[in-house]
Tab-separated table of C-alpha atoms in Angstrom:
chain	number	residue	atom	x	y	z
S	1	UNK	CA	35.544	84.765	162.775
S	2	UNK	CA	32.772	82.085	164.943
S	3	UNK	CA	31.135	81.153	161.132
S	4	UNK	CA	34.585	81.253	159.246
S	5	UNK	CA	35.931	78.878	161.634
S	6	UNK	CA	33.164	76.503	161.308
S	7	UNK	CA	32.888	76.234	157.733
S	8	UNK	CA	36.209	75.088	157.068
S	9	UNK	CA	35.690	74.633	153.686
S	10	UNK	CA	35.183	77.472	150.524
S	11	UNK	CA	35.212	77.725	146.777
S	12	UNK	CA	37.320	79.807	145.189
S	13	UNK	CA	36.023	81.328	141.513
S	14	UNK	CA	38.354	83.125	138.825
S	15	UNK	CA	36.239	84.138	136.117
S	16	UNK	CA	36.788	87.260	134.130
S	17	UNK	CA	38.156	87.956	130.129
S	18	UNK	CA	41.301	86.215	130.164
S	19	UNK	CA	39.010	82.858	130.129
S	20	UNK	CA	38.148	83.313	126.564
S	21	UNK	CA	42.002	82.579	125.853
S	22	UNK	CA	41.933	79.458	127.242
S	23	UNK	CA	45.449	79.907	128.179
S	24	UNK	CA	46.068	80.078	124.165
S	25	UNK	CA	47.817	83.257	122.221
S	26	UNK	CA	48.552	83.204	118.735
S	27	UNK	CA	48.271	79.709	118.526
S	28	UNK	CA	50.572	79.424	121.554
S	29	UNK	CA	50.060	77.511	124.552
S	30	UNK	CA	51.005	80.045	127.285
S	31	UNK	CA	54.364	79.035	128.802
S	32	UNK	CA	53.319	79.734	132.123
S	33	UNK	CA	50.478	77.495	133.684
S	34	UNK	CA	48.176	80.440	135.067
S	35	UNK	CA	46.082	81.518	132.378
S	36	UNK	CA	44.164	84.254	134.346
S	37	UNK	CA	48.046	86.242	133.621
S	38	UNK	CA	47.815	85.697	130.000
S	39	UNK	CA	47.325	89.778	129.319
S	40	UNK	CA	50.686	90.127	131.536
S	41	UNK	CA	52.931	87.035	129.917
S	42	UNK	CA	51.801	87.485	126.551
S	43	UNK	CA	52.185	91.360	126.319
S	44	UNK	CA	49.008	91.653	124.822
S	45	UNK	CA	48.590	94.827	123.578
S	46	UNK	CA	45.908	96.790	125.751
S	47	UNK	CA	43.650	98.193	123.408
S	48	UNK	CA	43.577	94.133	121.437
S	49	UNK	CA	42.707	92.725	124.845
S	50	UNK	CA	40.169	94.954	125.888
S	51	UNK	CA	38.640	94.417	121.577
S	52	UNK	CA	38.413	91.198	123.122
S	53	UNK	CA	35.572	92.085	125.841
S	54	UNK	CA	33.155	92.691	122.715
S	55	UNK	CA	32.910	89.088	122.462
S	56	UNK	CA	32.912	88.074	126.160
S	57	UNK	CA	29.451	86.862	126.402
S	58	UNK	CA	28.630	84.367	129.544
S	59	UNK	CA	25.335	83.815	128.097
S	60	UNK	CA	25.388	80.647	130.505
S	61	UNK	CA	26.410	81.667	133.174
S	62	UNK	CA	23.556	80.655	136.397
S	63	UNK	CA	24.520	81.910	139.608
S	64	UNK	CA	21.816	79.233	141.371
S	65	UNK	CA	23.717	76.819	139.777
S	66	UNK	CA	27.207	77.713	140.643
S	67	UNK	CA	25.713	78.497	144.037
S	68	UNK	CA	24.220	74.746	144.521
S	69	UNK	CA	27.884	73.157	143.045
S	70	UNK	CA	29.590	74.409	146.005
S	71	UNK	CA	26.489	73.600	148.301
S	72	UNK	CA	26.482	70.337	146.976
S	73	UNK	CA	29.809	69.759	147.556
S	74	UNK	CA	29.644	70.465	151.117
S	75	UNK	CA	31.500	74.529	150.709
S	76	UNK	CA	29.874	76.904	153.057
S	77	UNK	CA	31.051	79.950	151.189
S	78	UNK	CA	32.037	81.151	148.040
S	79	UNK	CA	34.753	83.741	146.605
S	80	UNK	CA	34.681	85.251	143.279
S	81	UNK	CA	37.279	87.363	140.963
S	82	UNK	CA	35.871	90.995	141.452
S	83	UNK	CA	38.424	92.337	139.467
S	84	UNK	CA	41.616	90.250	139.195
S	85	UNK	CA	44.887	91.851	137.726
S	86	UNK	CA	43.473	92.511	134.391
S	87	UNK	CA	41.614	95.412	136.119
S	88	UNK	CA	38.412	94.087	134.298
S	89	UNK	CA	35.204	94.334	137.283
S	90	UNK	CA	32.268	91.846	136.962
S	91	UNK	CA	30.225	94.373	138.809
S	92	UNK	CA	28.526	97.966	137.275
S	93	UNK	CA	30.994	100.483	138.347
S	94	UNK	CA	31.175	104.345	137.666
S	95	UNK	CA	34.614	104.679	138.450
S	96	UNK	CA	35.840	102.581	135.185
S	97	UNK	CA	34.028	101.467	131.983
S	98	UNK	CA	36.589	98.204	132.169
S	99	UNK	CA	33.247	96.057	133.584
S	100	UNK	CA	31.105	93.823	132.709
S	101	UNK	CA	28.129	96.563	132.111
S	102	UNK	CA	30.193	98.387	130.015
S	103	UNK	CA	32.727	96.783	127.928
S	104	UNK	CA	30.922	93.753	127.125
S	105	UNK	CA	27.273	92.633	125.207
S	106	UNK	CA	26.637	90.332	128.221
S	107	UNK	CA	25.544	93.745	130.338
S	108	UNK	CA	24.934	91.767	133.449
S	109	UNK	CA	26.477	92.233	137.043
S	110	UNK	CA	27.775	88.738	137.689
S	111	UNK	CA	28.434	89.676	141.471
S	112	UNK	CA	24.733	91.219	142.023
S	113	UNK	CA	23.764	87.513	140.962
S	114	UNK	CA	26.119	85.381	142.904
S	115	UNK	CA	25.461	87.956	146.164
S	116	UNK	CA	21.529	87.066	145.872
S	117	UNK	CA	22.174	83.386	144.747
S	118	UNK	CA	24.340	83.483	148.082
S	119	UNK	CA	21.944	84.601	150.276
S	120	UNK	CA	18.644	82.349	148.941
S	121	UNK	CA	21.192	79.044	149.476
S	122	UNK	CA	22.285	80.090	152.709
S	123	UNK	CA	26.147	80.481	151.466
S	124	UNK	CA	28.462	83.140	153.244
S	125	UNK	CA	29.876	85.545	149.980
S	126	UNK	CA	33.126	86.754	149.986
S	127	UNK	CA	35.190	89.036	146.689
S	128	UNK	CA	38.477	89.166	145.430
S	129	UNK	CA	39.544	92.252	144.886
S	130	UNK	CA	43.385	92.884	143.239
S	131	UNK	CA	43.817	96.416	144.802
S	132	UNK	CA	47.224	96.900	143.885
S	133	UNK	CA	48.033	95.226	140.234
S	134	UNK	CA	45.909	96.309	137.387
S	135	UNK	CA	47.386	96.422	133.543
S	136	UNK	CA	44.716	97.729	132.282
S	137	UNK	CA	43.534	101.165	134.109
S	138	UNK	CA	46.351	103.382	133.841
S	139	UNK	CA	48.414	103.884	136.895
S	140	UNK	CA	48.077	100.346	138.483
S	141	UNK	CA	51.208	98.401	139.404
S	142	UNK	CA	52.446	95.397	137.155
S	143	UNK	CA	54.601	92.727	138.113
S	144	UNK	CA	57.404	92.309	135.495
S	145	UNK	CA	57.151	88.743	133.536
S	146	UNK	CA	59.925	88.074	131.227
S	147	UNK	CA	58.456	87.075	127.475
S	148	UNK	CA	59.647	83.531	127.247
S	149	UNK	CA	56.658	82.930	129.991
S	150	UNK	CA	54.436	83.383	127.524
S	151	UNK	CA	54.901	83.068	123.549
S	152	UNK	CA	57.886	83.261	121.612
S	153	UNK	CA	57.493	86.917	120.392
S	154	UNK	CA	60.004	87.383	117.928
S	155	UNK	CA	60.249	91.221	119.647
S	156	UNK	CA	61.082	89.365	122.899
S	157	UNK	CA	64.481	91.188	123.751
S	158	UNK	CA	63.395	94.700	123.237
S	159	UNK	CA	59.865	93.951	125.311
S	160	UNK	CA	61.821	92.568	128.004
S	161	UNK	CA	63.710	95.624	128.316
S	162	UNK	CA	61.231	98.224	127.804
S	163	UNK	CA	59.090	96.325	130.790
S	164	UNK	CA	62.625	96.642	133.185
S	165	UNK	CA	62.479	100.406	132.227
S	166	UNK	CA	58.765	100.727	133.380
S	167	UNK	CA	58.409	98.841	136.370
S	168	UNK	CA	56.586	95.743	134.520
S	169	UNK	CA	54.445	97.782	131.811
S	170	UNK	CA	54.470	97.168	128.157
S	171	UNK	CA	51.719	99.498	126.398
S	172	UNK	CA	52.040	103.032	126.937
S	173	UNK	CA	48.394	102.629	127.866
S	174	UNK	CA	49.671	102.063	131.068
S	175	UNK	CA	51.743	105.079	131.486
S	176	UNK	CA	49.316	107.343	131.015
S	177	UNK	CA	48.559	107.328	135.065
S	178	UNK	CA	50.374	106.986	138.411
S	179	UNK	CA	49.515	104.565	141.141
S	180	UNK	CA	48.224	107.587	143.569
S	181	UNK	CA	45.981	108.743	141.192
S	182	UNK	CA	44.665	105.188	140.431
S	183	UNK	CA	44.271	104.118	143.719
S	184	UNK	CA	42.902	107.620	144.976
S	185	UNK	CA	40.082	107.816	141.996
S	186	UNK	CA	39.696	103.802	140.972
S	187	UNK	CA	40.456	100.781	143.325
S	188	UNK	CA	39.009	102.345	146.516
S	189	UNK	CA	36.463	103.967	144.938
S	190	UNK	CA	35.981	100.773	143.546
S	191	UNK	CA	36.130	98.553	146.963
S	192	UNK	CA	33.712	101.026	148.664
S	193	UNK	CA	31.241	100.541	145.203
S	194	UNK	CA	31.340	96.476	146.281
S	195	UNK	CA	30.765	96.755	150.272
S	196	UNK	CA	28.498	99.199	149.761
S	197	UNK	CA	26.181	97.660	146.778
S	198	UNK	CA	26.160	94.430	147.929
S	199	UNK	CA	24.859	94.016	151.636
S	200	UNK	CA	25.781	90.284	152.472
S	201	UNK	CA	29.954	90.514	151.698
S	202	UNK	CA	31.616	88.614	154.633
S	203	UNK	CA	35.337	88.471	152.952
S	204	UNK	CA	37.568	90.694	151.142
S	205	UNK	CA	40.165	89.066	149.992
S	206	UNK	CA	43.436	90.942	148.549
S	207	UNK	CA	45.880	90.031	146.273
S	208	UNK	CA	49.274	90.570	145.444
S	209	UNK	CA	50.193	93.880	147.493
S	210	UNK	CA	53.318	94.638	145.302
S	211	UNK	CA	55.232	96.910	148.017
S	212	UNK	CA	52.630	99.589	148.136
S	213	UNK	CA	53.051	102.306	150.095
S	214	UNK	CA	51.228	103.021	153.622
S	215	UNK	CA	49.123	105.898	152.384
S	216	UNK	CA	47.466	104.088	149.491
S	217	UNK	CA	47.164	101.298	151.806
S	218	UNK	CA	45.470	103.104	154.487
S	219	UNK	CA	42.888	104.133	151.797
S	220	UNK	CA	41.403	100.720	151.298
S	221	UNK	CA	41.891	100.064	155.243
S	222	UNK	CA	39.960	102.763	156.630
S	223	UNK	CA	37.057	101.743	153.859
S	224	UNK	CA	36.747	98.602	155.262
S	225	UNK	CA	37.098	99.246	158.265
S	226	UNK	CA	33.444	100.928	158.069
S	227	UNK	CA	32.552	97.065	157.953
S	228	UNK	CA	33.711	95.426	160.634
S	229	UNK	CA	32.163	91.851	160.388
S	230	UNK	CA	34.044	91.936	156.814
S	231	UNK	CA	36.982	89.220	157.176
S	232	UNK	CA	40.419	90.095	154.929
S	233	UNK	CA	43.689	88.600	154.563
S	234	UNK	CA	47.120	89.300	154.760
S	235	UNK	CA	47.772	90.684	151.058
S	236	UNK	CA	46.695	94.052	151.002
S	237	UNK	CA	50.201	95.594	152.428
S	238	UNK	CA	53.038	94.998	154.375
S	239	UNK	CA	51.259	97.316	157.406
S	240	UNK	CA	47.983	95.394	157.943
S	241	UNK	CA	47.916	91.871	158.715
S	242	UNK	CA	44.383	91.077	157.765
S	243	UNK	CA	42.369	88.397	159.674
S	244	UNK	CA	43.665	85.256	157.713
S	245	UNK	CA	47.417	84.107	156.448
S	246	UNK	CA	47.410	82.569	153.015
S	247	UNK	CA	49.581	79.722	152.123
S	248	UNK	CA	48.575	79.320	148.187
S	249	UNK	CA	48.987	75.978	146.568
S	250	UNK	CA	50.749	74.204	149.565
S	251	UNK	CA	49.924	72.901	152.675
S	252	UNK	CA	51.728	73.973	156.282
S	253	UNK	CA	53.024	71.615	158.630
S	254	UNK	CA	52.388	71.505	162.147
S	255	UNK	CA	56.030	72.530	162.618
S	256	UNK	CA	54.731	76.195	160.826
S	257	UNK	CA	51.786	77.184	162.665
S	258	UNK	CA	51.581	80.068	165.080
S	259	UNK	CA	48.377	80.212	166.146
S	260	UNK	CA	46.755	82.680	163.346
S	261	UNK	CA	43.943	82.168	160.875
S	262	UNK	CA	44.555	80.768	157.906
S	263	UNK	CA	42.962	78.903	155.131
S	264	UNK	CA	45.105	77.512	151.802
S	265	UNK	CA	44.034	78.352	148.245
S	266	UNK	CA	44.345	75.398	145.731
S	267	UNK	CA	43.527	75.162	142.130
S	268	UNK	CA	42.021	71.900	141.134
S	269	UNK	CA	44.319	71.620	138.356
S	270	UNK	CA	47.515	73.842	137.410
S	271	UNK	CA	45.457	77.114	136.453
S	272	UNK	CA	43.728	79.231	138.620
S	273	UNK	CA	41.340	81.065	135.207
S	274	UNK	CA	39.920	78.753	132.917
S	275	UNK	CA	42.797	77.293	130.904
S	276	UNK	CA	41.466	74.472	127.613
S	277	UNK	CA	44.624	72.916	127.774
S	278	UNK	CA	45.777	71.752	131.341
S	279	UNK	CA	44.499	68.371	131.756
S	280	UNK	CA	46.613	67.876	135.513
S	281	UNK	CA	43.652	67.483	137.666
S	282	UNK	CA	43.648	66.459	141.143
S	283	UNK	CA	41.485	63.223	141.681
S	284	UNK	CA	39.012	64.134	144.333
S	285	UNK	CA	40.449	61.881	146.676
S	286	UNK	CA	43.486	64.008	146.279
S	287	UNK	CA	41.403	67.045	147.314
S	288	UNK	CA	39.746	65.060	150.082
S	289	UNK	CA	43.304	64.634	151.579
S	290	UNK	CA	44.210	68.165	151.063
S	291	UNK	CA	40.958	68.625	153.179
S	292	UNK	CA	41.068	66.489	156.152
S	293	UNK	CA	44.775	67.351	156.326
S	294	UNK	CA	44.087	71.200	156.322
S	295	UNK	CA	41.102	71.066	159.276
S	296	UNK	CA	43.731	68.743	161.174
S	297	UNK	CA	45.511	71.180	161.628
S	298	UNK	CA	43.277	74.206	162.445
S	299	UNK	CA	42.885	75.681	158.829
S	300	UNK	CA	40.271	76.579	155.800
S	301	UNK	CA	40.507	75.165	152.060
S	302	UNK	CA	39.219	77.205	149.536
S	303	UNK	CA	39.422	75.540	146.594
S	304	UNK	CA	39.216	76.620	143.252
S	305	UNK	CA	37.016	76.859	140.052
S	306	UNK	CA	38.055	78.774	136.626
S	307	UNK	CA	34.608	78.639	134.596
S	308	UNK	CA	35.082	78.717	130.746
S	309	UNK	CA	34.083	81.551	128.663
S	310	UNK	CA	30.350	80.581	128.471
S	311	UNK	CA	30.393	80.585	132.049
S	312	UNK	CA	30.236	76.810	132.434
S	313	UNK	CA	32.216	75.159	135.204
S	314	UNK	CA	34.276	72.022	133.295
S	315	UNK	CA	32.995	69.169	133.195
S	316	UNK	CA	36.046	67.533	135.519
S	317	UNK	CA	35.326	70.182	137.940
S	318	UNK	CA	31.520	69.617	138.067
S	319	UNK	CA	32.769	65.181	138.806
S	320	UNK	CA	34.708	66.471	141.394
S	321	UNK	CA	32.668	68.406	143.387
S	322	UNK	CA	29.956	65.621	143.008
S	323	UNK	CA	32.596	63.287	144.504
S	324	UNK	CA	33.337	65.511	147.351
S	325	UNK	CA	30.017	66.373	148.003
S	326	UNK	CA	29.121	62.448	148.616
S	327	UNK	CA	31.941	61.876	150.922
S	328	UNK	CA	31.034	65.568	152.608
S	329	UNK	CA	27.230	64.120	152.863
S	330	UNK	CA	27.714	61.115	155.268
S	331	UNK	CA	31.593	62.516	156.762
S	332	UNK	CA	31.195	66.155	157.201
S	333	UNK	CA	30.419	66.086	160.992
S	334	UNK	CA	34.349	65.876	161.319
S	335	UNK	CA	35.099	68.738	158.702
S	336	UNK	CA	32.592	71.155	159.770
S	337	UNK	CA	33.078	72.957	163.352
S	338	UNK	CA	35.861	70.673	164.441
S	339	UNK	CA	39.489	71.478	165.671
S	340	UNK	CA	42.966	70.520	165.191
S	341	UNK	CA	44.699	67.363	166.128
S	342	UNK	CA	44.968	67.931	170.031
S	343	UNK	CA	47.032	64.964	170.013
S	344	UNK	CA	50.705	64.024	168.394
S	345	UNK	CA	51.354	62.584	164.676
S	346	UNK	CA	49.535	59.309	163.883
S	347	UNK	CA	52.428	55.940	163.238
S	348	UNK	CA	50.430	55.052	160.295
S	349	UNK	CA	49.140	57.127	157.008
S	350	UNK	CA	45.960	59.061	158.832
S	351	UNK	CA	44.783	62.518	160.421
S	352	UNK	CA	42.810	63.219	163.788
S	353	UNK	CA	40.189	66.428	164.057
S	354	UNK	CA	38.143	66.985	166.580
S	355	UNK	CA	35.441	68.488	169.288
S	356	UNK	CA	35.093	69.042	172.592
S	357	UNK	CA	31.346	68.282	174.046
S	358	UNK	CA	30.133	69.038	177.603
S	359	UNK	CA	33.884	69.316	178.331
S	360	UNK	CA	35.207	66.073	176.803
S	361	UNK	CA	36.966	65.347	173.459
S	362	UNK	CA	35.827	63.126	170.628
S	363	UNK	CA	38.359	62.578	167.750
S	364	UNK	CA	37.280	62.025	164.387
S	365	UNK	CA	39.982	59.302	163.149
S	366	UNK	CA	40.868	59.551	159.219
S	367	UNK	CA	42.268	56.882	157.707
S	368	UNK	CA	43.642	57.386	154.376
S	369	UNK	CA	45.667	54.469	154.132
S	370	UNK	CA	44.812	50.623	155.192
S	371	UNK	CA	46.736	49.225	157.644
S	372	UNK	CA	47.873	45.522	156.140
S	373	UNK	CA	47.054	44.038	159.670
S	374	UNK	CA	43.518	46.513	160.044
S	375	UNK	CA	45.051	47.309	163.146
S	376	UNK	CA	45.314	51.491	163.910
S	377	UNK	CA	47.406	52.439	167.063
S	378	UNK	CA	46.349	55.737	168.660
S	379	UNK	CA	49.444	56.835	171.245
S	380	UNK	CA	49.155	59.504	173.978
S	381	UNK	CA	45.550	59.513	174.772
S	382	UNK	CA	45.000	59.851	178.621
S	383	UNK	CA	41.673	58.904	178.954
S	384	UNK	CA	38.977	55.624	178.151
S	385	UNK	CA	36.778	55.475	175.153
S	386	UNK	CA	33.477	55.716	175.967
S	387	UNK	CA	32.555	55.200	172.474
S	388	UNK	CA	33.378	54.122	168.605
S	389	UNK	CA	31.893	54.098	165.626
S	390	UNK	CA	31.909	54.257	161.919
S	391	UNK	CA	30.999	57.893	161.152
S	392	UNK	CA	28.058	57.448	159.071
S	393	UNK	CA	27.283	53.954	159.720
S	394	UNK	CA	26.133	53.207	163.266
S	395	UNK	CA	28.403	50.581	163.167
S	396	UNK	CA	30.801	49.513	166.236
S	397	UNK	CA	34.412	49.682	166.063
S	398	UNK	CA	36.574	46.959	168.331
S	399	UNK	CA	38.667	49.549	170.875
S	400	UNK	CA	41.759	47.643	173.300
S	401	UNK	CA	43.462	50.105	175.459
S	402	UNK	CA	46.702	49.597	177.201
S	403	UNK	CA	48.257	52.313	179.102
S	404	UNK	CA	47.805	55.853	176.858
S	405	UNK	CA	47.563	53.862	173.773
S	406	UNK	CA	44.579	52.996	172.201
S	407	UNK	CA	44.309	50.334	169.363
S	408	UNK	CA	41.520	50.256	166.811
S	409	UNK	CA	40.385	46.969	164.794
S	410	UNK	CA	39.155	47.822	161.460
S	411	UNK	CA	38.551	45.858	158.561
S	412	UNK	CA	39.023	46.157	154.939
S	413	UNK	CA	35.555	45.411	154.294
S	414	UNK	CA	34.440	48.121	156.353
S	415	UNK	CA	36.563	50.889	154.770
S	416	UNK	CA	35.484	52.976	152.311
S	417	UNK	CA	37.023	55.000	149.565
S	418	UNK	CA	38.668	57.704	149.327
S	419	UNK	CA	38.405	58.090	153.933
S	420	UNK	CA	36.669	56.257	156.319
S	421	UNK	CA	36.557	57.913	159.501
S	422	UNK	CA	36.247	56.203	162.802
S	423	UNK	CA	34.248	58.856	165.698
S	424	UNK	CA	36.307	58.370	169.448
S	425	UNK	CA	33.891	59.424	172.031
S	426	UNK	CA	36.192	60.244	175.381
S	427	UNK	CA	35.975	60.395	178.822
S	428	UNK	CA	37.813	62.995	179.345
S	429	UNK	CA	39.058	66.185	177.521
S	430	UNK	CA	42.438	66.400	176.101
S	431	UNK	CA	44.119	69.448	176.386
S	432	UNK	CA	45.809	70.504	172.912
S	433	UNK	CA	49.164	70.827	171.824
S	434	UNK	CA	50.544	74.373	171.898
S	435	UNK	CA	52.303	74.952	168.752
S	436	UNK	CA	54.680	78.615	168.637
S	437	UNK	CA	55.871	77.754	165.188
S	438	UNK	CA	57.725	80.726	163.346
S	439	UNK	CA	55.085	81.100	160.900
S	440	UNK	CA	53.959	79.872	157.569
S	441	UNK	CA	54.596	80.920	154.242
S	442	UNK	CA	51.950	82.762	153.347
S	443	UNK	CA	50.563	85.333	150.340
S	444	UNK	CA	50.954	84.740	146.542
S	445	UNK	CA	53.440	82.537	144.800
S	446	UNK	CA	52.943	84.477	141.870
C-alpha cells in the first residue's frame, strides 16, 4: 500500500456506451442524475441498446492525452470503467462479444492504450470492474429501479411490476442465464483476461456486490489473489474486506475513522458517465477543499471524469484539472506523502497535514478561509517552531508562541487563492491522535 499511500490523489474515468445518451432517452432528460444507469432507469430494451454500440465510435479518444490531464493535474494514478453495469468491456475479450472489439466500428482496446499510456507517464493503473451487476450478459444481477427514475413510460406500472417479479430485470434477454453460470463462464473469466493481459494493473476496484453469495465470491478472490501487489476495495462481497473502504460522494469525519484505508470517490459534477445536460460543477476550489480535507485526515480522492461519446473529456473538466494542477504545482509537497492532522480541530476555517523528518513533525497549515485580523491560532502543539514559511514562496511567516499555542501572522496580501499553505518546521515530533471511530460509511450509494 507504500505508493497508494503516497499518492493521495487519483482520477476516476467512466467511459463506456451509455455516454452516447448523454443522460437523454426519447427526448427525456433521465430523472435520475447518473447517466452511466441510463440502460437500467430507462428500461431500454437490450437488443436497442446494444443497436446502439454500432455507432459508438471514440474516434478521439488519446490515451497520452487523458494520461497527461491527470499528470497535469497533479493525480498519480488513474482508474477506468472496465466494464461498468451495462456489462459492455473496453478491452478484447473471448468470453463475451459485448466489447469494444466486437460490438463496435471503433475496434480498439481502450484499456491496452491507457495501460501503456500509464506506464510511458509514470502513472500507477488501476480498473473497475462491476463483477456482480451486468444487464446485459444474461445471468448478471440487476438492481431494481422503479420507472419514474427515468422517463415517463406510459407502460410504467406493468414494467415496474414485471422488474419486482425478476429480481430487477426487464428484457427477457436477461433471463436467459443464472448468476452461477455468468459468473462461472463470464466475469471471472473476464477479471483473469484483465490481470493477466495487462502487466502494470495496481487496483481492482469492485462495484456494487449486490448480496452475492460466498462461492461466486471466492471465484474472483482466489483470481486475484494470484496478484498480490493488486490493491481492491471493499465492494466485491460481504466476506472480503478488500484493502480500501469507500465512502462515495461524501467526506468522513474524524469522528468515523478506524484506522483502515480509504480513499472517497467524487464526481465533478452530479454524473458519474458523461451526462450533456448537468451543468452542477464543482469550482475547483471546491475540489481543492475536498482534497486537503481528505489527506487531513489520512485518506485518497479519486476524482472523477465521464468523457463524451467522442472520447473528449468536457471542456469544464479539462479548466478544472488545469486549475488543480497549478495549485498541485507549487502546493503539492503537503498533498503528496503526508499524514493526517496529528493534532486537534483548527478554531478557524483551515486543515493541518503533515510529515515526520529525522523524527520531528512539520505541519503543512491550510488556510481556506482569511482570518479578518490575519491572525491563525494553532492550540496543543508541545514543541518550538524551528521554522515557517510560505509553501512555495521562500517567504517568512511571523510565529509568537505562548505556552502550547502557537499564533501565526499572515496577511491578506500574502494569501493566495483558492489555499495558501503555511510549512511549520518542529522541534520535536508530535505523537498523533488515536482515533477508534466505529467506522465510515462506505461502498456505493447507488
Amino acid at each position: 500500500m507504500e505508493w497508494w499511500h503516497d499518492a493521495k490523489f487519483g482520477m476516476f474515468i467512466h467511459f463506456g456506451v451509455y455516454a452516447q445518451y448523454g443522460g437523454v432517452y426519447q427526448g427525456h432528460r433521465q430523472a435520475n442524475k447518473n447517466a452511466e444507469w441510463i440502460l437500467n432507469r430507462c428500461k431500454i430494451p437490450i437488443q436497442e441498446y446494444k443497436a446502439t454500440a454500432g455507432q459508438f465510435n471514440p474516434s478521439h479518444f488519446d490515451a497520452d492525452a487523458w494520461v497527461r490531464m491527470a499528470k497535469d493535474a497533479g493525480m498519480k494514478y488513474l482508474i477506468i470503467t472496465a466494464k461498468h453495469h451495462d456489462g459492455f468491456a473496453l478491452f478484447d475479450s473471448q468470453y463475451s462479444d459485448w466489447d469494444i472489439m466486437d460490438a463496435t466500428p471503433y475496434k480498439k482496446d481502450i484499456i491496452a492504450a491507457l495501460s501503456q499510456a500509464c506506464k510511458e507517464q509514470g502513472l500507477r493503473f488501476g480498473v473497475y470492474y462491476s463483477q456482480s451487476q451486468d444487464w446485459v450478459n444474461p445471468g448478471g444481477l440487476v438492481a431494481r429501479k422503479l420507472m419514474k427514475e427515468g422517463w415517463p413510460n406510459p407502460d410504467s406500472t406493468a414494467i415496474d411490476a414485471f422488474t419486482r417479479a425478476h429480481q430487477g430485470k426487464w428484457d427477457s434477454l436477461q433471463l436467459q442465464s443464472d448468476f452461477a453460470t455468468y459468473a462461472r463462464e463470464i466475469a471471472a473469466p473476464q477479471v483473469k483476461e484483465l490481470i493477466t493481459k495487462y502487466d502494470n494493473i495496481d487496483v481492482l476496484w469492485w462495484d456494487t456486490h449486490m448480496g452475492i453469495k460466498r462461492e461466486q465470491a471466492d471465484l474472483f478472490h482466489h483470481i486475484i489473489a494470484s496478484k498480490p501487489h493488486i490493491i481492491t476495495n471493499d465492494r466485491l462481497s460481504s466476506y472480503h474486506k478488500g484493502d480500501t473502504k469507500t465512502p462515495e460522494q461524501h467526506i468522513p469525519d474524524r469522528k468515523q475513522l478506524d484506522g483502515t484505508n480509504w480513499e472517497v470517490c467524487m464526481t465533478m459534477n452530479g454524473s458519474w458517465g458523461y451526462h450533456a445536460q448537468d451543468n452542477d460543477w464543482k469550482s475547483s476550489a471546491q475540489m481543492l477543499y475536498n482534497l486537503v480535507d481528505i489527506v487531513s485526515k489520512g485518506g485518497n480522492y479519486l476524482l472523477n471524469v465521464g468523457p463524451d461519446p467522442t472520447g473528449v473529456f468536457p471542456s469544464e473538466s479539462v479548466t478544472r484539472l488545469r486549475e488543480i494542477g497549478q495549485w498541485m504545482e507549487q502546493n503539492g509537497e503537503a498533498i503528496y506523502g503526508a499524514e493526517a492532522n496529528p493534532l486537534g480541530e483548527l478554531p478557524w476555517e483551515g486543515r493541518i497535514t503533515s510529515k515526520v523528518e529525522n523524527g520531528k513533525t512539520i505541519l503543512y497549515v491550510h488556510i481556506l478561509k482569511p482570518q479578518v485580523n490575519d491572525v491563525y491560532d494553532i492550540p496543543d502543539v508541545p514543541f518550538k517552531v524551528r521554522n515557517a514559511r510560505l509553501l512555495g514562496r521562500n517567504k517568512k511567516v511571523k510565529v509568537s508562541q505562548t505556552n502550547d499555542n502557537i499564533v501565526l501572522r499572515v496577511a491578506k496580501i500574502d494569501l493566495i487563492q483558492p489555499i495558501t499553505v503555511v510549512k511549520l518546521e518542529l522541534e520535536g515530533y508530535i505523537t498523533p491522535i488515536s482515533y477508534k471511530g466505529k467506522g465510515m460509511n462506505s461502498g456505493a450509494l447507488d
